Coordinates of C-alpha atoms in Angstrom, one line a residue:
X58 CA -50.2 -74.8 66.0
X59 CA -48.8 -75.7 62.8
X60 CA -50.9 -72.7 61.0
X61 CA -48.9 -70.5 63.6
X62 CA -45.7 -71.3 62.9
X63 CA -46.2 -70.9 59.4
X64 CA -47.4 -67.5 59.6
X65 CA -44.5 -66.9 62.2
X66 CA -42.0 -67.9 59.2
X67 CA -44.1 -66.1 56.8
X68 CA -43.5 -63.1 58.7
X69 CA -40.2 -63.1 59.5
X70 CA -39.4 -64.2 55.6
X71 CA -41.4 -61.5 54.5
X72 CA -39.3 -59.2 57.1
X73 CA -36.4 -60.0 56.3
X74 CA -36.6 -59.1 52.8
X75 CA -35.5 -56.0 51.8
X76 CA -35.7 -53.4 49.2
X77 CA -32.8 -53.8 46.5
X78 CA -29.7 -51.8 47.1
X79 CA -27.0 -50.5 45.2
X80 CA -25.2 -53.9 47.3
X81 CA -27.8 -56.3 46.5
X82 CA -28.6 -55.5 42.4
X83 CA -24.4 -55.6 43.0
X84 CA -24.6 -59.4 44.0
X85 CA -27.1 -60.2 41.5
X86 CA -25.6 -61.1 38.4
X87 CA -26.3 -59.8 35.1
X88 CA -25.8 -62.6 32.6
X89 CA -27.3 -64.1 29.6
X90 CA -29.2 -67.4 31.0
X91 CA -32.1 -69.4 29.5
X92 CA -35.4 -69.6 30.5
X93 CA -37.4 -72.5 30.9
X94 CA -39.1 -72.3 27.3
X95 CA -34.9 -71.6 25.9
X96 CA -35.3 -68.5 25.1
X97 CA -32.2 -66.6 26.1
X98 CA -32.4 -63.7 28.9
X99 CA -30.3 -61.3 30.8
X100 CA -30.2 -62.1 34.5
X101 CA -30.3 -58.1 35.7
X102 CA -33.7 -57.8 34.1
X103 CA -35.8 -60.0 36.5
X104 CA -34.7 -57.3 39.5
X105 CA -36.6 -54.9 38.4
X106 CA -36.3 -52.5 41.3
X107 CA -38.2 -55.2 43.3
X108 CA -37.3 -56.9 46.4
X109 CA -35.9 -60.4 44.9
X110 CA -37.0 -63.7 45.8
X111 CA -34.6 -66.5 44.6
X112 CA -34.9 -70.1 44.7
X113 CA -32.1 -72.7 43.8
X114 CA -33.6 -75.8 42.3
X115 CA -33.4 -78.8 40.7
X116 CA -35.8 -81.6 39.5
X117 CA -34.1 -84.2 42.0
X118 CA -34.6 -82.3 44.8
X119 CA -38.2 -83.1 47.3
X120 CA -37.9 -80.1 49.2
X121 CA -37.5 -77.8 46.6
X122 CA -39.9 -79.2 44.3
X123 CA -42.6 -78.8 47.5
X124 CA -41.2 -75.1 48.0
X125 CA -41.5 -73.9 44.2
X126 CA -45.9 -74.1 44.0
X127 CA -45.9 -71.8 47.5
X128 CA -43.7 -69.7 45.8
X129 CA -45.4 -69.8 42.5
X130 CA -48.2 -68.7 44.7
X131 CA -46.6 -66.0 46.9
X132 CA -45.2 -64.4 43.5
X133 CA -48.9 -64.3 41.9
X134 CA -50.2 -62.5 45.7
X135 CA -47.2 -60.3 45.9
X136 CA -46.6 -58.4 42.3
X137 CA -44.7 -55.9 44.2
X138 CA -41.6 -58.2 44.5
X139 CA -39.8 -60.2 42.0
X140 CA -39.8 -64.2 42.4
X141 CA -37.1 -66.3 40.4
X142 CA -36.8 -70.0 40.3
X143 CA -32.9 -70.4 39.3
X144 CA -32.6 -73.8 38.2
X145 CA -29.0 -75.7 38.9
X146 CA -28.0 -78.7 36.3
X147 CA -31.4 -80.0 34.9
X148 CA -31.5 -79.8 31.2
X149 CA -33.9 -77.8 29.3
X150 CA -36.6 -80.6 28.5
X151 CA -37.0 -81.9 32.4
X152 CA -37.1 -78.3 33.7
X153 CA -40.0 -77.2 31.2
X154 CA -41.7 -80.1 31.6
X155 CA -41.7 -79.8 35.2
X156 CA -42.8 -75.9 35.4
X157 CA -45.3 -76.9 33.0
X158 CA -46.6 -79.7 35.0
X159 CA -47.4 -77.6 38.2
X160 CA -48.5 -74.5 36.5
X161 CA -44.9 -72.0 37.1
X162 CA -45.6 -68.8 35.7
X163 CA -42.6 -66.8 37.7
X164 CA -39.6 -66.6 35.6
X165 CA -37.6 -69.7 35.6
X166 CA -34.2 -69.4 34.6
X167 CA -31.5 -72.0 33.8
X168 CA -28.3 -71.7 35.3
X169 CA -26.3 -74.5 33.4
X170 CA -22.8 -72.7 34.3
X171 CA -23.5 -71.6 38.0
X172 CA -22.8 -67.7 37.5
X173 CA -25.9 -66.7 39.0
X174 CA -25.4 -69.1 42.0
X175 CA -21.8 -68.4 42.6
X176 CA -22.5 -65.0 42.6
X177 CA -25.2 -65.7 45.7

């Protein structure tokens, strides 16, 4: 039963995702943020014409902390779509450490002044 409902949620997450529009790259911010190793980035190049995963995290937080190695996961089995882990308030050291410590290769960005959140 459980393995059913979690390919029901799959599904209709998977579904409900949609391929970027002139609305949606319009919502996602373009602004310089770090990453998790400090180097700096612009925002608008993690779109890359994909359909965008985001997740808003933090190192406190249980069930994000559970949700980030699925989604590592779904971003390594799904190339075709773009899967960012937006951090909110951590500093630098405890978010590296902690995308070191369970193995993050998606991009992991650090938004220390909330523009890409309060543009979600």
């Amino acid at each position: 039963m459980k393995r059913l409902i979690y390919c029901a949620l799959v599904a209709l997450t998977l579904t409900s995702c949609t391929h970027p529009s002139s609305e949606a790259e319009a919502r996602w911010p373009s602004v310089i943020v770090a990453d998790s190793s400090g180097t700096e980035i612009n925002s608008g190049d993690l779109l890359n014409g994909n359909r965008l995963v985001v997740s808003l995290w933090s190192t406190w937080c249980v069930p994000c902390r559970r949700e980030l190695p699925q989604l590592q996961q779904f971003a390594v089995e799904h190339q075709d779509v773009s899967v960012v882990a937006v951090n909110l308030g951590d500093k630098l050291d405890s978010v590296a450490a902690y995308a070191a410590e369970i193995g993050l290769t998606m991009p992991v960005v650090i938004d220390s002044e909330g523009r890409i959140s309060s543009a979600l």
